[in-house]
Amino acid sequence: MILVRLFLAACALLTVLLPASAQERRAPAHAAELTMSYAPIVKRVAPAVVNVYAARVVENRNPLLDDPIFRRFFGQGIPREQVSRSLGSGVIVDAAGLVMTNNHVIEGATEIKVSLADKREFEAEIVLKDPRTDLAVLRIKDSGERFPALTFADSDDVQVGDIVLAVGNPFGVGQTVTHGIVSAVARTQVGITDYQFFIQTDAAINPGNSGGALVDSGGRLVGINTAIFSRSGGSQGIGFAIPSNMVNVVAASARSGGSAVQRPWLGAKLQLVTPDIAESLGLKRPQGALVAGISANGPAARAGLKSGDVITHIDGQPVEDPNAFDYRFGTKPVGGNARITALRGGREVQAEIALRTAPQTPREDIVLRARSPLAGATVGNLSPALADELRLDPSAEGVVILDVANGSPAQQLGFRRGDIVTTVNDRGVAKSRDLEQATGQPSRIWRIVLIRGGQRLAVQFGG
């Protein structure tokens, strides 16, 4: 009996060592031996992923048409306007027909349509746009039916190595599913949106996938695909998705009827902890968010935070840098409190931050048209809410530049969005109307003082 067992063992070992051509071939006994399929997940997810078609009217800008003679003889057949169309993807997150997509997919659109997986098309309207996260919420119009919708996963539970599927409409070829893994979480140095805290995946994402779904192995939404890193324009295995917890915040604002996302206000300016700063503060490594400035009456000041504190945790979750804090804080519901852990002088301190929105004042946006170095700039009153939106010093005062028209004197002279104008020709400006009046006075020499990136700059033009 022992010899028989030894013989069988030797045969088994020989089978392992023999090349594949000499091994026994057999058909799989059942499907489980052949393959495992993502088809059940896709079957649940695909009906809730839509194609988004956005049309916008753009001016057909031809410099030759500025010449009346050329326009008279040659410009009659050249349309002054034309329709530009963009294509993206979207995800139904509410059975009533709420669709999440990227803001850049529908930016400036005058007409939006969504196409379902079953080829039906519906007109859609914009419910809410949030440029800070590059998210937008659409509503399918006049449908009167219930749509298949995805449920949200807790993106804080996503781990590197988790299997994910990306569903969208790349290059307009039609609904496409790709799969991969989570390559990284909490990517904060990407530079795409104000809230830089992305899930990175190697699931193939291409142009047209923007706004599409990134789902887990349970078919739950873990993120909205929004960008790729590519040298060729196609997928190179580095894609980024906005985490579902942030997507849920924007969706909840739309469900409640809001026209803007309500987020808590810290009332402090945060700065990256560099290796040099970490060494000077006696930190073991460059981690956390350094409090660089505090609004006198803001939540941070009332909670006892001080300039020089290094925030390391919020509600027990680690804070690696200011972007991570902004994301963690920005996903907190308004009305409650958040527990902040910070280092001060080598000691750990705790602070309870009241989660409330930043005070708003009338922005009174004005386009400066009078002949001056600031002609072509759109300016507004600086409020705590606007300072928070533009990531400016919460204690700053003045009038902020919101936009600069292409080709305008303001653009040619180097003025930028986020510049804070404090004086013009030695005259202080506290409101946008003050700046409009100051630039409306003819002058041969212009002396303008502004704050850019926390630095005071005094510039002079003319003379």
XYZ file of C-alpha atoms in Angstrom:
463
model
C 0.000 0.000 0.000
C 2.872 2.308 0.847
C 4.495 1.595 -2.528
C 1.267 2.449 -4.325
C 1.107 5.819 -2.556
C 4.727 6.542 -3.397
C 4.075 5.667 -7.030
C 1.049 7.973 -7.220
C 3.005 10.792 -5.566
C 5.849 10.346 -8.049
C 3.402 10.494 -10.950
C 1.889 13.699 -9.579
C 5.334 15.284 -9.197
C 6.246 14.230 -12.728
C 3.073 15.845 -14.017
C 4.054 19.139 -12.350
C 7.572 19.032 -13.770
C 6.589 18.072 -17.313
C 6.100 20.891 -19.842
C 2.565 21.985 -20.599
C 2.532 20.089 -23.902
C 2.988 16.803 -22.040
C 0.327 17.485 -19.365
C -3.207 16.178 -19.575
C -5.678 18.599 -21.119
C -9.308 18.614 -20.049
C -12.328 20.852 -20.361
C -13.419 22.794 -17.250
C -15.965 20.839 -15.261
C -18.059 23.942 -14.522
C -18.047 27.715 -15.222
C -16.325 28.595 -11.940
C -13.220 26.740 -13.152
C -13.166 28.727 -16.371
C -13.572 32.333 -15.296
C -14.924 34.843 -12.881
C -16.956 37.633 -14.449
C -17.780 41.243 -13.625
C -20.956 40.931 -15.687
C -23.334 40.881 -12.684
C -21.847 44.165 -11.428
C -21.995 45.788 -14.857
C -25.584 44.643 -15.305
C -26.557 46.558 -12.151
C -24.408 49.623 -12.807
C -24.725 50.255 -16.560
C -28.379 51.454 -16.590
C -27.459 54.263 -14.147
C -24.547 55.607 -16.250
C -25.532 58.049 -18.995
C -23.945 59.934 -21.865
C -24.064 63.718 -21.524
C -24.265 65.896 -24.626
C -23.744 69.635 -24.072
C -24.132 72.314 -26.756
C -22.959 75.901 -26.423
C -23.018 78.866 -28.773
C -19.589 80.400 -29.386
C -18.633 83.471 -31.359
C -16.902 82.742 -34.653
C -14.123 85.244 -33.991
C -12.381 86.203 -37.227
C -10.213 89.350 -36.944
C -10.784 90.095 -40.642
C -14.485 90.613 -39.948
C -13.567 93.693 -37.884
C -12.729 95.411 -41.166
C -16.043 96.782 -42.557
C -14.820 96.560 -46.170
C -13.792 92.902 -45.822
C -17.016 92.145 -43.983
C -19.092 93.782 -46.715
C -17.564 91.876 -49.623
C -16.384 88.621 -48.068
C -18.085 88.179 -44.733
C -21.682 87.688 -45.767
C -21.473 83.912 -45.753
C -19.401 83.591 -42.601
C -21.613 82.997 -39.520
C -20.841 85.202 -36.545
C -21.742 82.363 -34.181
C -21.483 78.604 -34.260
C -22.538 75.749 -32.010
C -19.824 73.869 -30.144
C -20.648 70.438 -28.731
C -18.960 68.466 -25.989
C -19.408 64.905 -24.859
C -19.055 63.403 -21.421
C -20.619 60.946 -19.038
C -22.863 61.135 -15.999
C -24.241 59.024 -13.159
C -27.842 58.872 -11.977
C -27.743 59.133 -8.169
C -31.434 59.625 -7.482
C -34.393 57.740 -8.938
C -36.104 61.085 -9.561
C -33.549 61.757 -12.304
C -30.671 63.613 -10.625
C -27.467 63.126 -12.616
C -23.934 63.862 -11.395
C -21.311 64.894 -13.940
C -18.254 67.120 -14.170
C -18.730 70.869 -14.296
C -16.259 71.136 -17.170
C -18.504 68.854 -19.258
C -21.475 71.257 -19.145
C -19.715 74.613 -18.560
C -21.336 77.326 -20.676
C -23.877 74.907 -22.155
C -27.124 76.291 -23.552
C -28.615 72.856 -24.246
C -28.000 69.543 -22.466
C -29.209 66.065 -23.312
C -28.588 62.765 -21.596
C -28.713 59.397 -23.304
C -29.469 56.285 -21.267
C -27.940 52.862 -21.774
C -31.157 51.785 -23.522
C -30.592 54.537 -26.154
C -33.412 56.796 -24.959
C -32.595 60.513 -24.881
C -33.917 63.178 -22.525
C -33.380 66.887 -22.182
C -31.764 67.910 -18.905
C -31.446 71.114 -16.894
C -28.659 72.306 -14.629
C -29.665 72.177 -10.971
C -26.358 73.117 -9.378
C -22.794 73.833 -10.476
C -19.813 73.641 -8.135
C -16.626 74.733 -9.921
C -14.600 74.239 -6.738
C -15.039 70.471 -7.001
C -15.616 70.371 -10.790
C -19.002 68.764 -10.140
C -22.437 69.600 -11.493
C -25.919 68.221 -10.876
C -28.423 67.812 -13.715
C -32.091 66.890 -13.623
C -33.778 64.884 -16.376
C -36.728 66.990 -17.552
C -40.369 65.987 -18.001
C -39.750 62.270 -17.626
C -42.316 61.277 -15.018
C -40.589 57.975 -14.336
C -38.227 56.412 -11.826
C -34.685 55.772 -13.030
C -32.092 53.223 -11.907
C -29.653 54.946 -9.543
C -26.345 54.052 -7.932
C -25.849 54.008 -4.183
C -22.880 55.750 -2.598
C -20.003 53.869 -1.025
C -18.020 55.387 1.823
C -14.913 56.504 -0.040
C -12.977 56.648 3.245
C -13.171 52.837 3.277
C -11.496 52.517 -0.137
C -8.040 50.970 0.068
C -5.127 50.719 -2.336
C -5.474 47.450 -4.217
C -9.292 47.364 -4.242
C -10.795 46.302 -7.575
C -12.792 49.036 -9.338
C -14.675 49.413 -12.618
C -14.855 52.615 -14.676
C -18.001 53.110 -16.750
C -18.417 55.913 -19.285
C -18.409 56.914 -22.942
C -14.766 57.301 -24.033
C -14.210 59.047 -27.373
C -17.968 58.820 -28.024
C -17.787 55.150 -28.993
C -20.603 54.196 -26.619
C -20.873 52.930 -23.081
C -17.649 51.178 -22.148
C -16.494 49.329 -19.035
C -12.865 49.022 -17.960
C -11.433 47.537 -14.801
C -8.382 47.977 -12.627
C -7.409 48.619 -9.054
C -7.182 51.607 -6.764
C -3.591 52.749 -7.283
C -3.581 55.401 -4.558
C -5.934 57.306 -2.294
C -5.845 60.877 -1.019
C -3.851 62.255 -3.960
C -3.499 65.937 -3.042
C -0.845 67.350 -5.377
C -2.754 66.986 -8.646
C -3.813 70.612 -9.259
C -7.211 69.940 -10.856
C -9.749 71.482 -8.454
C -9.836 73.453 -5.207
C -10.431 70.220 -3.307
C -7.415 68.136 -4.290
C -8.112 64.770 -2.728
C -8.471 62.154 -5.435
C -8.740 58.412 -5.826
C -6.151 57.264 -8.346
C -6.868 54.206 -10.496
C -5.285 52.319 -13.371
C -8.688 51.438 -14.857
C -8.566 52.896 -18.366
C -10.092 56.393 -18.438
C -10.114 58.390 -21.669
C -11.657 61.635 -23.008
C -15.420 61.219 -22.764
C -15.183 59.302 -19.473
C -15.355 62.589 -17.538
C -18.343 62.490 -15.217
C -18.628 58.703 -15.414
C -18.772 56.212 -12.581
C -15.993 54.514 -10.672
C -17.621 51.633 -8.794
C -16.448 48.985 -6.358
C -16.937 45.223 -6.537
C -20.376 45.677 -4.993
C -21.510 48.064 -7.716
C -21.510 51.083 -5.383
C -20.254 54.491 -6.484
C -16.817 55.238 -5.039
C -16.003 58.228 -7.266
C -16.697 60.358 -10.330
C -13.977 60.024 -12.980
C -12.668 63.495 -13.726
C -9.137 63.585 -15.156
C -6.203 61.589 -16.476
C -2.472 62.091 -16.522
C -1.394 61.566 -20.111
C 1.293 62.634 -22.541
C -0.657 61.327 -25.530
C -4.244 62.290 -24.691
C -5.201 58.661 -24.083
C -5.132 56.443 -21.030
C -1.711 55.702 -19.586
C -2.933 54.013 -16.443
C -3.160 57.121 -14.267
C -6.712 58.334 -13.777
C -8.285 60.403 -11.019
C -11.761 60.288 -9.507
C -13.500 62.645 -7.079
C -14.299 60.586 -3.949
C -17.943 59.665 -3.415
C -18.086 61.391 -0.022
C -17.499 64.749 -1.731
C -19.891 63.830 -4.551
C -22.536 63.036 -1.935
C -22.149 66.492 -0.365
C -22.872 68.172 -3.711
C -25.758 65.798 -4.475
C -27.307 66.438 -1.054
C -27.192 70.198 -1.650
C -29.085 69.699 -4.923
C -31.672 67.410 -3.296
C -32.368 70.041 -0.635
C -33.123 72.630 -3.312
C -29.959 74.673 -2.850
C -28.381 76.539 -5.737
C -24.914 76.362 -4.154
C -23.071 73.919 -1.925
C -23.089 74.872 1.740
C -19.718 74.170 3.337
C -18.279 74.924 6.773
C -15.914 77.865 7.182
C -12.681 77.563 9.130
C -11.685 81.224 9.172
C -7.973 80.461 8.865
C -5.329 80.331 6.161
C -3.371 77.087 6.051
C 0.129 76.462 4.729
C 2.089 73.380 3.721
C 4.533 72.077 6.326
C 7.862 71.915 4.476
C 10.874 69.946 5.758
C 12.463 73.218 6.908
C 9.320 74.258 8.786
C 9.038 70.796 10.330
C 12.634 71.000 11.542
C 12.132 74.475 13.011
C 9.021 73.306 14.872
C 10.658 70.124 16.119
C 8.378 67.816 14.134
C 9.526 64.312 13.279
C 8.397 64.671 9.673
C 6.713 67.297 7.434
C 3.078 66.458 8.105
C -0.058 68.456 8.801
C -1.395 71.901 7.952
C 0.270 74.990 9.415
C -2.090 77.752 10.535
C -0.602 80.829 8.848
C -3.373 83.364 9.508
C -6.624 83.617 11.440
C -9.767 85.700 10.963
C -10.451 87.630 14.148
C -14.064 86.510 14.537
C -13.945 83.204 12.678
C -14.647 79.697 14.007
C -10.928 78.859 14.292
C -10.242 81.902 16.494
C -13.268 81.197 18.672
C -12.156 77.597 19.114
C -8.747 78.757 20.343
C -6.554 77.926 17.363
C -3.560 80.221 16.904
C -1.138 81.108 14.138
C 1.728 78.640 14.217
C -0.414 75.660 15.236
C 0.000 72.563 13.086
C -3.253 70.692 12.499
C -2.624 66.945 12.475
C -6.089 65.360 12.795
C -9.763 66.171 12.288
C -12.262 63.921 14.054
C -9.493 61.375 14.472
C -8.600 61.240 10.776
C -4.983 62.159 9.940
C -4.237 65.350 8.025
C -1.221 65.050 5.754
C -1.343 68.549 4.243
C -3.694 71.550 3.758
C -5.438 69.909 0.791
C -6.295 66.874 2.893
C -7.679 69.137 5.624
C -9.765 71.120 3.132
C -11.323 67.897 1.867
C -11.978 66.446 5.309
C -13.387 69.720 6.600
C -15.355 70.407 3.413
C -17.253 67.118 3.670
C -18.457 67.844 7.208
C -22.162 68.747 7.527
C -22.927 72.327 8.465
C -24.488 72.718 11.888
C -22.413 70.389 14.028
C -18.885 70.483 15.404
C -15.534 69.014 14.405
C -12.712 68.060 16.760
C -9.338 69.408 15.655
C -6.050 68.064 16.979
C -3.046 70.357 16.612
C 0.537 70.669 17.796
C 1.553 73.850 19.604
C 5.036 74.237 20.991
C 5.545 70.486 20.973
C 2.301 69.847 22.870
C -0.923 68.382 21.528
C -3.993 70.614 21.853
C -7.668 69.970 21.077
C -10.183 72.417 19.627
C -13.910 72.108 18.876
C -14.741 73.957 15.656
C -18.320 75.069 15.039
C -19.334 74.022 11.526
C -21.028 77.072 10.045
C -20.927 78.835 6.693
C -18.843 81.921 6.000
C -20.609 85.290 6.213
C -21.753 86.627 2.862
C -21.851 90.259 1.823
C -23.199 91.529 -1.510
C -20.411 90.879 -4.029
C -21.620 93.604 -6.402
C -19.509 92.363 -9.314
C -18.460 95.198 -11.616
C -16.600 95.167 -14.927
C -14.139 98.079 -14.993
C -14.500 99.782 -18.382
C -12.910 103.212 -17.931
C -9.441 103.771 -19.381
C -7.046 102.573 -16.699
C -4.586 99.741 -16.127
C -7.477 97.740 -14.639
C -9.790 98.065 -17.644
C -11.335 94.700 -18.490
C -11.154 93.325 -14.948
C -14.250 92.085 -13.139
C -14.039 92.965 -9.441
C -16.155 92.285 -6.370
C -16.437 93.070 -2.672
C -14.206 90.816 -0.598
C -16.193 88.915 2.003
C -15.220 85.993 4.273
C -17.148 83.670 1.941
C -15.356 84.952 -1.152
C -11.970 84.846 0.596
C -12.670 81.225 1.514
C -13.692 80.395 -2.054
C -10.563 81.983 -3.532
C -8.310 80.710 -0.742
C -7.234 84.181 0.260
C -6.033 85.448 3.623
C -9.186 85.557 5.793
C -8.051 88.835 7.365
C -7.449 90.589 4.018
C -9.383 93.732 3.092
C -9.941 95.413 -0.252
C -11.523 94.626 -3.622
C -10.755 91.324 -5.285
C -10.282 90.695 -9.010
C -12.649 87.897 -10.056
C -11.862 87.707 -13.762
C -9.697 89.366 -16.399
C -10.935 89.616 -19.994
C -8.705 88.213 -22.713
C -6.739 90.917 -24.503
C -7.770 93.626 -22.032
C -5.324 96.173 -20.565
C -5.672 94.423 -17.202
C -4.566 91.121 -18.698
C -1.742 92.652 -20.708
C -0.403 94.360 -17.577
C -0.421 91.121 -15.614
C -3.366 91.439 -13.232
C -4.813 88.079 -12.121
C -7.858 86.509 -10.544
C -7.424 86.650 -6.780
C -5.433 89.909 -6.714
C -6.717 92.182 -3.942
C -6.609 95.886 -4.830
C -6.259 98.103 -1.751
C -5.398 101.570 -3.100
C -5.448 103.446 -6.419
C -3.492 106.708 -6.656
C -3.216 106.833 -2.849
C -6.966 106.458 -2.501
C -8.146 103.512 -0.418
C -10.724 101.196 -1.977
C -12.930 99.084 0.294
C -15.748 98.262 -2.131
C -16.054 97.551 -5.819
C -17.872 100.875 -6.323
C -14.900 102.678 -4.752
C -12.580 101.036 -7.268
C -14.905 101.868 -10.157
C -14.901 105.523 -9.153
C -11.138 105.597 -8.605
C -10.377 104.140 -12.038
C -12.948 106.417 -13.636
C -10.856 109.493 -12.838
C -8.440 110.298 -15.730
C -4.815 110.138 -14.710
C -1.444 110.309 -16.435
C 0.255 108.220 -13.741
C -1.385 105.238 -12.045
C -0.140 103.989 -8.674
C -1.838 100.777 -7.587
C -1.232 98.767 -4.433
C -2.416 95.152 -4.357
C -1.953 91.941 -2.407
C -0.988 88.799 -4.297
C -0.211 85.500 -2.596
C -0.021 87.294 0.756
C 2.585 89.768 -0.528
C 2.022 93.523 -0.824
C 2.913 94.859 -4.273
C 3.089 98.526 -5.289
C 3.074 99.088 -9.066
C 3.118 102.224 -11.204
C 2.034 102.764 -14.815
C 2.542 105.806 -17.055
C 4.581 108.862 -16.390
